[in-house]
Coordinates of N, CA and C and ligand atoms in Angstrom, one line a residue:
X1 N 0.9 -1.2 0.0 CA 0.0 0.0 0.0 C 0.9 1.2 0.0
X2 N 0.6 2.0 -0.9 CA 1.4 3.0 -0.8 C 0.9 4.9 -0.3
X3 N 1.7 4.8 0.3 CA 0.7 6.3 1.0 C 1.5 7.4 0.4
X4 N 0.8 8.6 0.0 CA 0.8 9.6 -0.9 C 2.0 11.1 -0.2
X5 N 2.9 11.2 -0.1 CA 2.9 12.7 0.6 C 2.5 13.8 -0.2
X6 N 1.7 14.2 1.0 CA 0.9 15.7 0.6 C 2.7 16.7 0.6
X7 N 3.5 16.6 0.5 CA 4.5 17.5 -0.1 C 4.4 17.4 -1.5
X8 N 4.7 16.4 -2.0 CA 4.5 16.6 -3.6 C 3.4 17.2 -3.9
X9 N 2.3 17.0 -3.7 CA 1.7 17.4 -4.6 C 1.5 19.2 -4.2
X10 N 1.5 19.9 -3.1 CA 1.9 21.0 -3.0 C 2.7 21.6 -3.6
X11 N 3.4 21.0 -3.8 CA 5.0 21.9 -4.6 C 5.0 21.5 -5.7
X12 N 3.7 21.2 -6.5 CA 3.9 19.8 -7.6 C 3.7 21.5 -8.8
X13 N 4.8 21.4 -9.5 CA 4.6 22.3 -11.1 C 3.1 22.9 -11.6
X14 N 2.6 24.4 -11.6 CA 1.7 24.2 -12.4 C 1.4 24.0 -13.7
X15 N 2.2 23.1 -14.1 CA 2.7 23.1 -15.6 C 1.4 22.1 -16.5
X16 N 1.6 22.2 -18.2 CA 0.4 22.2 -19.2 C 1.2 21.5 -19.5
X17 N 0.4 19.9 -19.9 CA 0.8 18.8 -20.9 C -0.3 18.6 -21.7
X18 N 0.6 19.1 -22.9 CA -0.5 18.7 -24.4 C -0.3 17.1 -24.4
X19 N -1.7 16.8 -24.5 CA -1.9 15.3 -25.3 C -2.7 15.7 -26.9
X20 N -2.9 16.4 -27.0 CA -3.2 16.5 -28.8 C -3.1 18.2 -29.1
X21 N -3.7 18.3 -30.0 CA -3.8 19.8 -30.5 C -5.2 20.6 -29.4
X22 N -5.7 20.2 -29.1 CA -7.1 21.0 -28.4 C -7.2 19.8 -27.1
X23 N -6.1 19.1 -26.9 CA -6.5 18.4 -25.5 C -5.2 18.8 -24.1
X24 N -5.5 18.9 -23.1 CA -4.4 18.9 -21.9 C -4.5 18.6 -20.9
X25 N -3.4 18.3 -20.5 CA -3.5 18.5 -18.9 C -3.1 19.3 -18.1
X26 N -3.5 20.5 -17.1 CA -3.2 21.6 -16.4 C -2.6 20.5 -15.1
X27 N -1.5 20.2 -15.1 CA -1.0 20.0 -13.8 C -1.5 20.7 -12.1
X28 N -2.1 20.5 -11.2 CA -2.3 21.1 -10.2 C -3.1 22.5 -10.5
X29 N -4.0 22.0 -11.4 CA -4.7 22.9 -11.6 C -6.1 23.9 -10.6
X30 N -6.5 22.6 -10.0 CA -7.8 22.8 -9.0 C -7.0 22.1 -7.3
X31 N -5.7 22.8 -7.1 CA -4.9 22.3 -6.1 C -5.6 23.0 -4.7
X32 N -5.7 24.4 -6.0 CA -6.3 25.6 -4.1 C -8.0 25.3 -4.0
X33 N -8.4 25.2 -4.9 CA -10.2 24.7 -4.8 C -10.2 23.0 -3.9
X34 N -9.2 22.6 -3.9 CA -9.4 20.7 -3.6 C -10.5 20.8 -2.4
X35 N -10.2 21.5 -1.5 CA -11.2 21.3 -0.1 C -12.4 21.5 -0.4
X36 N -12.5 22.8 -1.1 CA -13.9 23.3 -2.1 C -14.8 22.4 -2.3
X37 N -14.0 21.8 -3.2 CA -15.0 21.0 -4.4 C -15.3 19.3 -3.6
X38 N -14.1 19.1 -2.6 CA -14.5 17.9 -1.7 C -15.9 18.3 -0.7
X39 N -15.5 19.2 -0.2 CA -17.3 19.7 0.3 C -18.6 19.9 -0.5
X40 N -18.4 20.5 -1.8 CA -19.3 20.1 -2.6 C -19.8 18.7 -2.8
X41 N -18.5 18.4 -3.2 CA -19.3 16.4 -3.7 C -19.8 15.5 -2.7
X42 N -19.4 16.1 -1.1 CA -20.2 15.9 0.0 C -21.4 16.2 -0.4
X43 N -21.9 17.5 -0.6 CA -23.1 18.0 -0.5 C -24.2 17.5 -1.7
X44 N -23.6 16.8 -2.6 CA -24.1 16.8 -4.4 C -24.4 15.1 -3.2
X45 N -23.9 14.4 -2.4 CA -23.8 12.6 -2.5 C -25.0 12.8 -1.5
X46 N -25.1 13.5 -0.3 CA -26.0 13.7 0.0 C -27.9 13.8 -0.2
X47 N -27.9 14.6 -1.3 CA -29.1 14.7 -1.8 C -29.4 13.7 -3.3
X48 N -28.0 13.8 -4.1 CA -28.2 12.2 -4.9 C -26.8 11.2 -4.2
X49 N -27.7 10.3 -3.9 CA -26.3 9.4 -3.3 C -25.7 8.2 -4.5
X50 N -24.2 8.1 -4.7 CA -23.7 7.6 -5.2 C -24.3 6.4 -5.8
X51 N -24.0 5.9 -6.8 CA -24.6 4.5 -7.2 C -24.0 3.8 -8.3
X52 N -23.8 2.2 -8.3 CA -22.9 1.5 -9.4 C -24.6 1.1 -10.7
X53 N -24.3 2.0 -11.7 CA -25.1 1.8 -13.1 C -25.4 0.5 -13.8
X54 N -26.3 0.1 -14.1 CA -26.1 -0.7 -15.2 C -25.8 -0.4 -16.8
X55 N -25.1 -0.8 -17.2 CA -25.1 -0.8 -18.6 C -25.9 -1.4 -19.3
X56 N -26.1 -0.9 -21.1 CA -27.1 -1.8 -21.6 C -26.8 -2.9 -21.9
X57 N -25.2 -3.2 -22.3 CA -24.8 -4.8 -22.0 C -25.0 -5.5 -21.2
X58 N -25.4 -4.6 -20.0 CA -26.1 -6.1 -18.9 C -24.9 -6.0 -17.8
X59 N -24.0 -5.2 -17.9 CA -22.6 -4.9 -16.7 C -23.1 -4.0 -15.8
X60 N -22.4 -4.1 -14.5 CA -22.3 -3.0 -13.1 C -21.1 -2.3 -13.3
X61 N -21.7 -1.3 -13.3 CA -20.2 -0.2 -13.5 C -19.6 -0.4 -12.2
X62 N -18.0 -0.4 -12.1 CA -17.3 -0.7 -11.0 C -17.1 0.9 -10.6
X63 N -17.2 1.6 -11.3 CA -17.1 2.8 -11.1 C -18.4 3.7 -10.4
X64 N -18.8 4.1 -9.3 CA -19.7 5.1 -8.7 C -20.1 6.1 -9.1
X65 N -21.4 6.1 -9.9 CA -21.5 7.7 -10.3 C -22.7 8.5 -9.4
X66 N -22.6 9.8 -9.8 CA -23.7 10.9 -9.3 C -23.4 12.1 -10.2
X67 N -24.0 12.7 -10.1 CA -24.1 14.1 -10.9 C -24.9 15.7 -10.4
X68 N -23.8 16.7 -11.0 CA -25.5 17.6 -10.6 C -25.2 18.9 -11.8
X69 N -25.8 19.8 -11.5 CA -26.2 20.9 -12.8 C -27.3 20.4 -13.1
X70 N -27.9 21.2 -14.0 CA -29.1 20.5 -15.0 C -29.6 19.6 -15.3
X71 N -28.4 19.2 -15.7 CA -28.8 17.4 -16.0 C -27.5 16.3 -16.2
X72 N -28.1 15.2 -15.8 CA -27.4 14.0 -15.3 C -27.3 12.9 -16.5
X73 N -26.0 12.6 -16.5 CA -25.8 11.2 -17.0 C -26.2 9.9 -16.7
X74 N -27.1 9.6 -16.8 CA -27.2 8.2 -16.3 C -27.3 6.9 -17.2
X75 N -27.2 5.8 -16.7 CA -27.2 4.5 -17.8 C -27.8 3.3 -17.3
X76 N -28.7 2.3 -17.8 CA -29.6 1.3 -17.5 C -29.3 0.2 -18.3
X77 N -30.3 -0.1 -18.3 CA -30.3 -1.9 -19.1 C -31.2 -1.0 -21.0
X78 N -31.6 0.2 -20.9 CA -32.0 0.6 -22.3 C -30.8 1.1 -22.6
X79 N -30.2 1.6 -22.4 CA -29.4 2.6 -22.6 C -28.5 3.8 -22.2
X80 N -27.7 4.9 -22.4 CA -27.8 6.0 -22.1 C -28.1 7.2 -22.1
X81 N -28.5 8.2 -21.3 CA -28.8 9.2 -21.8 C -29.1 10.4 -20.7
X82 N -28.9 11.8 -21.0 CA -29.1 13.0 -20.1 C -30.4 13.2 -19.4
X83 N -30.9 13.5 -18.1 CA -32.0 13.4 -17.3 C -32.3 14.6 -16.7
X84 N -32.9 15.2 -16.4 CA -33.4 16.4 -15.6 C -33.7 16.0 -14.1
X85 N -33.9 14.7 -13.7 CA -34.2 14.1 -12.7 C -33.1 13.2 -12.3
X86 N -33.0 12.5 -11.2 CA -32.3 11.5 -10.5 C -33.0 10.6 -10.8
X87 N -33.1 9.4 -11.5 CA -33.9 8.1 -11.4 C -34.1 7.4 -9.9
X88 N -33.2 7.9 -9.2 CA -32.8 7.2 -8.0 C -33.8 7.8 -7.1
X89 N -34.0 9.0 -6.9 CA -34.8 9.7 -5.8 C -35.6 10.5 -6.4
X90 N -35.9 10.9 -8.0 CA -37.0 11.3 -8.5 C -37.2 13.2 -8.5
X91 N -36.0 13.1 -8.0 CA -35.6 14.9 -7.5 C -35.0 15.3 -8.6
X92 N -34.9 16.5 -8.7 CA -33.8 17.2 -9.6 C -32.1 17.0 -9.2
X93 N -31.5 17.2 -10.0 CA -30.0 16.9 -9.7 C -29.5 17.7 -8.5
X94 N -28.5 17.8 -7.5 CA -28.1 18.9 -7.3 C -28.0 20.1 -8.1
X95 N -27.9 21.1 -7.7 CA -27.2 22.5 -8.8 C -25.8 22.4 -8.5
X96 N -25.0 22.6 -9.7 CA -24.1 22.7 -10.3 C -23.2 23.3 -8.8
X97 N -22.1 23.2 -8.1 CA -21.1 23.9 -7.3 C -20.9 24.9 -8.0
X98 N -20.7 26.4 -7.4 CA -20.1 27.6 -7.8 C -18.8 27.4 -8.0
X99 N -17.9 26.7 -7.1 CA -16.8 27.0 -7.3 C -16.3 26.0 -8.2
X100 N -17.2 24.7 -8.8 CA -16.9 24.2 -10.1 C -17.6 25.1 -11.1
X101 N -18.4 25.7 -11.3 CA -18.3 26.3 -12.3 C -17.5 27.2 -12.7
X102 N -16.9 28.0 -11.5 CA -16.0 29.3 -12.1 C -14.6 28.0 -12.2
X103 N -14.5 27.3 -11.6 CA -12.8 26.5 -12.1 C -12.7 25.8 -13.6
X104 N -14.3 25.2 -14.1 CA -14.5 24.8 -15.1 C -14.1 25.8 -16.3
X105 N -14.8 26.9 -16.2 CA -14.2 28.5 -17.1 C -13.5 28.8 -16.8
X106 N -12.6 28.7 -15.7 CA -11.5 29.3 -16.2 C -10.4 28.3 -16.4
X107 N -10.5 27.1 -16.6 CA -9.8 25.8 -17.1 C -10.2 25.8 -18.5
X108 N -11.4 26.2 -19.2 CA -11.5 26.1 -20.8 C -10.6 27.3 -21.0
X109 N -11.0 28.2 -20.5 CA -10.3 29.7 -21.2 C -9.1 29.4 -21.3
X110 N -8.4 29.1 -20.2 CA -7.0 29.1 -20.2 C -6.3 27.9 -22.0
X111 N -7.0 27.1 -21.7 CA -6.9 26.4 -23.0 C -7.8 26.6 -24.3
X112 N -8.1 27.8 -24.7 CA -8.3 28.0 -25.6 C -10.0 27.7 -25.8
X113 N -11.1 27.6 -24.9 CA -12.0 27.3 -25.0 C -13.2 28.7 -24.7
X114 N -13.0 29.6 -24.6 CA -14.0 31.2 -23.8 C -15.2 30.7 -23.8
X115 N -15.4 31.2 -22.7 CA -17.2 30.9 -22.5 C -17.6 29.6 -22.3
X116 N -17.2 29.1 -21.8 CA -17.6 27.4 -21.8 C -19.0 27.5 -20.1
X117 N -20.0 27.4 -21.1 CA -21.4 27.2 -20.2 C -21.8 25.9 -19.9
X118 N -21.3 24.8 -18.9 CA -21.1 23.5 -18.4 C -22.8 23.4 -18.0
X119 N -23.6 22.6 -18.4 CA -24.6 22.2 -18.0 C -24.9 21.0 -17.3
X120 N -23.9 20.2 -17.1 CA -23.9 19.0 -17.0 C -23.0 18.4 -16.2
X121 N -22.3 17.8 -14.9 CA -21.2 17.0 -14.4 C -21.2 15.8 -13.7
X122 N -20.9 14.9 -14.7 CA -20.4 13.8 -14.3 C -19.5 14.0 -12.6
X123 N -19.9 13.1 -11.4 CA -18.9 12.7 -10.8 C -18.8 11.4 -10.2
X124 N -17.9 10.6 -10.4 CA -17.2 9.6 -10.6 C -16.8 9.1 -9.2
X125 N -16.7 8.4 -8.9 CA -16.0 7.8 -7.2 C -15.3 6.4 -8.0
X126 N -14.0 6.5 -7.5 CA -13.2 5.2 -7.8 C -12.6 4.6 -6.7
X127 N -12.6 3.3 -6.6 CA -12.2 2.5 -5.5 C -11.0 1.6 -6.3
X128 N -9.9 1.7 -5.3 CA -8.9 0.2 -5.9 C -9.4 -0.4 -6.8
X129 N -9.4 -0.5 -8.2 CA -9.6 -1.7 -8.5 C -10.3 -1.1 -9.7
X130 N -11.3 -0.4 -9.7 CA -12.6 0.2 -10.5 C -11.6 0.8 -11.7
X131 N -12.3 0.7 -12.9 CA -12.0 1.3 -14.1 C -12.7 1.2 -15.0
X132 N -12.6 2.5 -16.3 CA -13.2 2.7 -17.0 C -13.0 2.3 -19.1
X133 N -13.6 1.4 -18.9 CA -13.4 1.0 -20.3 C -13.6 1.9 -21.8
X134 N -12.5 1.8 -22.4 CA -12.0 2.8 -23.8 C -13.3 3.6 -23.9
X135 N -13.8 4.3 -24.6 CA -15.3 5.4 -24.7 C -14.9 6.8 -25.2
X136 N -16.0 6.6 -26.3 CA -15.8 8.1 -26.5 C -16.9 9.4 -25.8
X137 N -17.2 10.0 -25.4 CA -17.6 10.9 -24.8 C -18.6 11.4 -26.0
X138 N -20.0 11.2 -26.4 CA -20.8 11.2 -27.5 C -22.1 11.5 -27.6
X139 N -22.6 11.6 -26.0 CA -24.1 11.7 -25.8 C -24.3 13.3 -25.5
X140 N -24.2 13.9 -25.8 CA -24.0 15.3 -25.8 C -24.1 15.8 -27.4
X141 N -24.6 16.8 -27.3 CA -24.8 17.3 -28.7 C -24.0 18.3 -29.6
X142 N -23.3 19.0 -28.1 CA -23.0 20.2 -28.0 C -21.4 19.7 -28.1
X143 N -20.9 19.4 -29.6 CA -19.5 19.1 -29.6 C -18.6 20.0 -29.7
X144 N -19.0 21.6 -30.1 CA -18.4 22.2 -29.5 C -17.5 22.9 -28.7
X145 N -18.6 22.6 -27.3 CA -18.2 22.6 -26.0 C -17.1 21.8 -25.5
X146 N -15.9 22.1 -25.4 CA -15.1 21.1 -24.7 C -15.6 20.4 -23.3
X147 N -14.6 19.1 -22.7 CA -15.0 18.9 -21.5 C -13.8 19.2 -20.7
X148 N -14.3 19.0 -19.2 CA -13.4 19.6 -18.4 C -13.3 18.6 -17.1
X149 N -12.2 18.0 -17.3 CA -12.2 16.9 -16.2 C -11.2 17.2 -14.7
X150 N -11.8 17.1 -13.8 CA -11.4 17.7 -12.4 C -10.7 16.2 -12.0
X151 N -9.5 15.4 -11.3 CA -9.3 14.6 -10.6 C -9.0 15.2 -9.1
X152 N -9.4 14.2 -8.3 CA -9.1 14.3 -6.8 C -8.8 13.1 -6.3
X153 N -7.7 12.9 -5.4 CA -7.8 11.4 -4.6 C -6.4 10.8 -5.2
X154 N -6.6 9.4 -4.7 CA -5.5 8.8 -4.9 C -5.7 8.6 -6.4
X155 N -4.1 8.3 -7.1 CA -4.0 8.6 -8.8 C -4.5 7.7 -9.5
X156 N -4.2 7.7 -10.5 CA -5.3 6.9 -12.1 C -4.2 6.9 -13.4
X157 N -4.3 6.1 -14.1 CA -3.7 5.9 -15.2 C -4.7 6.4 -16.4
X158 N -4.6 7.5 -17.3 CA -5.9 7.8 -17.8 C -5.1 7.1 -19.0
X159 N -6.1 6.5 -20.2 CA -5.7 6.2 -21.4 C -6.2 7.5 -22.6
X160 N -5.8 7.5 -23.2 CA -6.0 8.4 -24.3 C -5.7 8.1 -25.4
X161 N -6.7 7.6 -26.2 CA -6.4 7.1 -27.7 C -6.8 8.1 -29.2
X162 N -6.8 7.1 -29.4 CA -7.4 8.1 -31.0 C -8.9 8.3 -31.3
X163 N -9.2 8.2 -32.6 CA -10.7 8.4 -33.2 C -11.4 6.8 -33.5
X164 N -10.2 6.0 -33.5 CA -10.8 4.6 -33.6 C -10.5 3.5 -32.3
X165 N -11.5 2.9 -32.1 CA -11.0 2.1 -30.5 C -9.6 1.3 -30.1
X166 N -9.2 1.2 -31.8 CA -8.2 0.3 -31.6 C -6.9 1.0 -31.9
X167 N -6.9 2.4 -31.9 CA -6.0 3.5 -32.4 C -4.9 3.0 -30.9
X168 N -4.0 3.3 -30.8 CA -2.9 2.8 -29.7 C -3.3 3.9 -28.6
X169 N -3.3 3.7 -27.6 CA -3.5 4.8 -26.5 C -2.7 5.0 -25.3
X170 N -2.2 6.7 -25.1 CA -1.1 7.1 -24.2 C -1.0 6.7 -23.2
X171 N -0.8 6.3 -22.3 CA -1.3 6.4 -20.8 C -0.3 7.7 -19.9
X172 N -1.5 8.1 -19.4 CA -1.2 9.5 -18.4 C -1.3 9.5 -16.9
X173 N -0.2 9.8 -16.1 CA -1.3 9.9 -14.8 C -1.9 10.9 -14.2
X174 N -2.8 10.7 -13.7 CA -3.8 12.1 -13.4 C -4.2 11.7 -12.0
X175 N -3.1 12.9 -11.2 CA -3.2 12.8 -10.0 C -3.8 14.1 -9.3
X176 N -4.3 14.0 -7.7 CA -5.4 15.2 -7.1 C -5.0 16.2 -7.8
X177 N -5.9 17.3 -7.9 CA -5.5 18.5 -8.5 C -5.1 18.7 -9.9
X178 N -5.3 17.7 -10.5 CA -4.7 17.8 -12.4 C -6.2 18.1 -12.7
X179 N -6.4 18.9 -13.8 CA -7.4 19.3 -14.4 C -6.9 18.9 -16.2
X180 N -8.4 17.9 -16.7 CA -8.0 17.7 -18.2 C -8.9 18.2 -18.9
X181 N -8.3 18.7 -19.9 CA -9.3 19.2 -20.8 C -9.2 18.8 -22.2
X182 N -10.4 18.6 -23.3 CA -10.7 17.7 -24.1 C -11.4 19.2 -25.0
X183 N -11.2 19.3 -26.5 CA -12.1 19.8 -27.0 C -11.7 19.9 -28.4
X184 N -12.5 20.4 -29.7 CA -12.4 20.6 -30.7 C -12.0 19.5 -31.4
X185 N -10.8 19.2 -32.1 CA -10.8 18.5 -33.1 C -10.1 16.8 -32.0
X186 N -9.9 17.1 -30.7 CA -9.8 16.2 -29.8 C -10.9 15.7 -29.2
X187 N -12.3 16.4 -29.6 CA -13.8 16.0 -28.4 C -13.6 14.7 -28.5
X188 N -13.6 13.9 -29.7 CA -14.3 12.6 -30.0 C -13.6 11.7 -29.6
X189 N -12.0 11.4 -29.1 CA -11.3 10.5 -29.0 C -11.5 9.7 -27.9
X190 N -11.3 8.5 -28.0 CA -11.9 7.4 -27.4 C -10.3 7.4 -25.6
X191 N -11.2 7.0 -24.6 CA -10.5 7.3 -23.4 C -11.0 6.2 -22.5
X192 N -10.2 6.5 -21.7 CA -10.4 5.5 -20.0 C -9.4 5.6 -19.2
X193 N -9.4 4.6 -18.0 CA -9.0 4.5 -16.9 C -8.8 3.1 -16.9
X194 N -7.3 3.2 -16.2 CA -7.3 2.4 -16.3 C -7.3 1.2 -14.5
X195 N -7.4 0.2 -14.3 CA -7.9 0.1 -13.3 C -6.6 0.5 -12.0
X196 N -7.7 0.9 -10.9 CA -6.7 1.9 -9.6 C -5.8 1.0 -9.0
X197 N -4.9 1.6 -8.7 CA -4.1 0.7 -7.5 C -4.2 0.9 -6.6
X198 N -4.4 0.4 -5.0 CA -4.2 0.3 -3.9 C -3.9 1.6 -3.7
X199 N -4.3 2.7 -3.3 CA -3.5 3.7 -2.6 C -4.2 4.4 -1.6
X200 N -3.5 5.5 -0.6 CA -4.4 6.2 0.3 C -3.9 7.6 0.4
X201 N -5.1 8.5 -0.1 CA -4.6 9.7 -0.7 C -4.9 10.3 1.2
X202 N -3.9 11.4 1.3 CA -3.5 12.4 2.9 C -5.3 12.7 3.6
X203 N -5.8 13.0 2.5 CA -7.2 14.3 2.3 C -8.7 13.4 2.0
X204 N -8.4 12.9 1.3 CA -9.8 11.9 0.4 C -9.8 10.7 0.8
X205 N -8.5 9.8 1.3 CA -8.7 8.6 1.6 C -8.3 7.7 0.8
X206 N -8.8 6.1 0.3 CA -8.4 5.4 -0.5 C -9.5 5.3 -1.7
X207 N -9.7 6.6 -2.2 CA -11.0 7.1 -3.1 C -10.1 8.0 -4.0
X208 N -10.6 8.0 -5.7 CA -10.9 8.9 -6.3 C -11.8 9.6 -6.9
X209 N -12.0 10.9 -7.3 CA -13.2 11.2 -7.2 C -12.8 12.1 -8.5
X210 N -13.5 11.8 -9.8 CA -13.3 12.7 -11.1 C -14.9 13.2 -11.8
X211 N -14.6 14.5 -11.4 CA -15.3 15.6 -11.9 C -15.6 15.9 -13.6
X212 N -16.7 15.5 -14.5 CA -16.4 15.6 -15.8 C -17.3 16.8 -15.8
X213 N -16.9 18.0 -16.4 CA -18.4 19.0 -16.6 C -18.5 18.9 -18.7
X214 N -19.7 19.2 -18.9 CA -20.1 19.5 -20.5 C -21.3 20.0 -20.6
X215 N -21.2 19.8 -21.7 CA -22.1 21.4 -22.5 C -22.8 20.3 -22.7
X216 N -24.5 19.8 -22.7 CA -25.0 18.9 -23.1 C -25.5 19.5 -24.8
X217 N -25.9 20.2 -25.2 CA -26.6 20.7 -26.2 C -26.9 22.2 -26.2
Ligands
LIG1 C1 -12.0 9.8 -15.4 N1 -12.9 10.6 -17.4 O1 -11.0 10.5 -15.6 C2 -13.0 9.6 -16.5 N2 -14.1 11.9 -20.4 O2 -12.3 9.3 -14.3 C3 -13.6 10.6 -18.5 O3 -14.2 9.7 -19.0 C4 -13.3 11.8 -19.3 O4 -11.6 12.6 -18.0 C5 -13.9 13.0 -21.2 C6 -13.0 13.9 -21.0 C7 -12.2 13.8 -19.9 C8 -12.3 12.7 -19.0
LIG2 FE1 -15.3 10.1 -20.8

């Protein structure tokens, strides 16, 4: 088991890794929001509490989702698709965190994205083990809009491939505080996670927790 020092990642570079022409990663990007946006997803699990999806292949996502803004991603035994409601509790989603929205805009801007009006956020809970199989990000209309991916918690191996599933794909790691961003002639490229390792982050525990916001339409 390996335990994390909160020195690194404090002193960790705020430095920008291009993965394509219109994709990056903002190193320690959401480092000074982290406590922020952990009390938020407190508050978002609260009123929709976490849950493993079915897929329409008939699989349990190992991965924990919830959502809030506008509208929610969710997935079943029909399919997937954007919701105004929680299937779970029948309520509206949470509202969107303030202080994810203003880190979301100013995470597109900074990469070349102005104005990015997020209607939508995926949040993600990962446990040892949980991963997310290759996918393109597609149910959304509004291509657009780039997305904007927040990580928190202990790290992840993110894959990043091409426009076809079997195109070869990077692997990145995306540790607390890295902000990714996806957009333009990079929206469609097929991605994942790969599965976690054992770890126990100083702050969040033996959890990761990734923030996707987008422009639904
Ligand atoms: C994750 N992220 O990092 C899963 N999608 O846990 C995604 O699926 C994702 O990070 C589109 C753009 C950025 C992402
Ligand atoms: Fe995705």
């Amino acid at each position: 088991m390996m335990t994390l020092p909160l020195f690194d990642e404090s002193t960790a570079a705020r430095t920008v890794v291009p993965l394509g022409e219109q994709a990056f990663v903002l190193r320690g990007f959401a480092l000074d929001d982290a406590r922020a946006l952990l009390d938020a997803i407190t508050r978002v699990e609260q009123r929709s509490p976490f849950r493993h999806m079915q897929t329409p292949g008939g699989f349990t996502m190992s991965v924990a989702l919830t959502n809030c803004g506008r509208f929610g991603w969710t997935t079943d035994r029909h399919g997937y698709q954007y919701t105004e409601l929680d299937p779970l509790t029948g309520a509206a989603w949470p509202a969107m965190p303030e202080v994810l929205w203003r880190l979301a805009r100013s995470a597109a801007a900074e990469t070349g994205f102005p104005d990015f009006t997020p209607d939508a956020c995926l949040v993600n809970r990962y446990a040892p083990g949980s991963r997310l199989t290759l996918h393109q990000d597609k149910n959304e209309r509004a291509f657009d809009a780039p997305i904007i991916s927040v990580s928190l918690g202990i790290p992840a191996t993110f894959l990043f491939g091409g426009h076809k599933r079997t195109d070869p794909a990077a692997r990145i790691p995306l540790r607390h505080g890295d902000v990714a961003v996806w957009g333009g002639v990079d929206r469609l490229r097929f991605h994942g996670v790969q599965p976690l390792d054992e770890a126990v982050h100083p702050v969040v525990g033996a959890h990761r927790f990734n923030l996707t916001l987008r422009r639904t339409g």
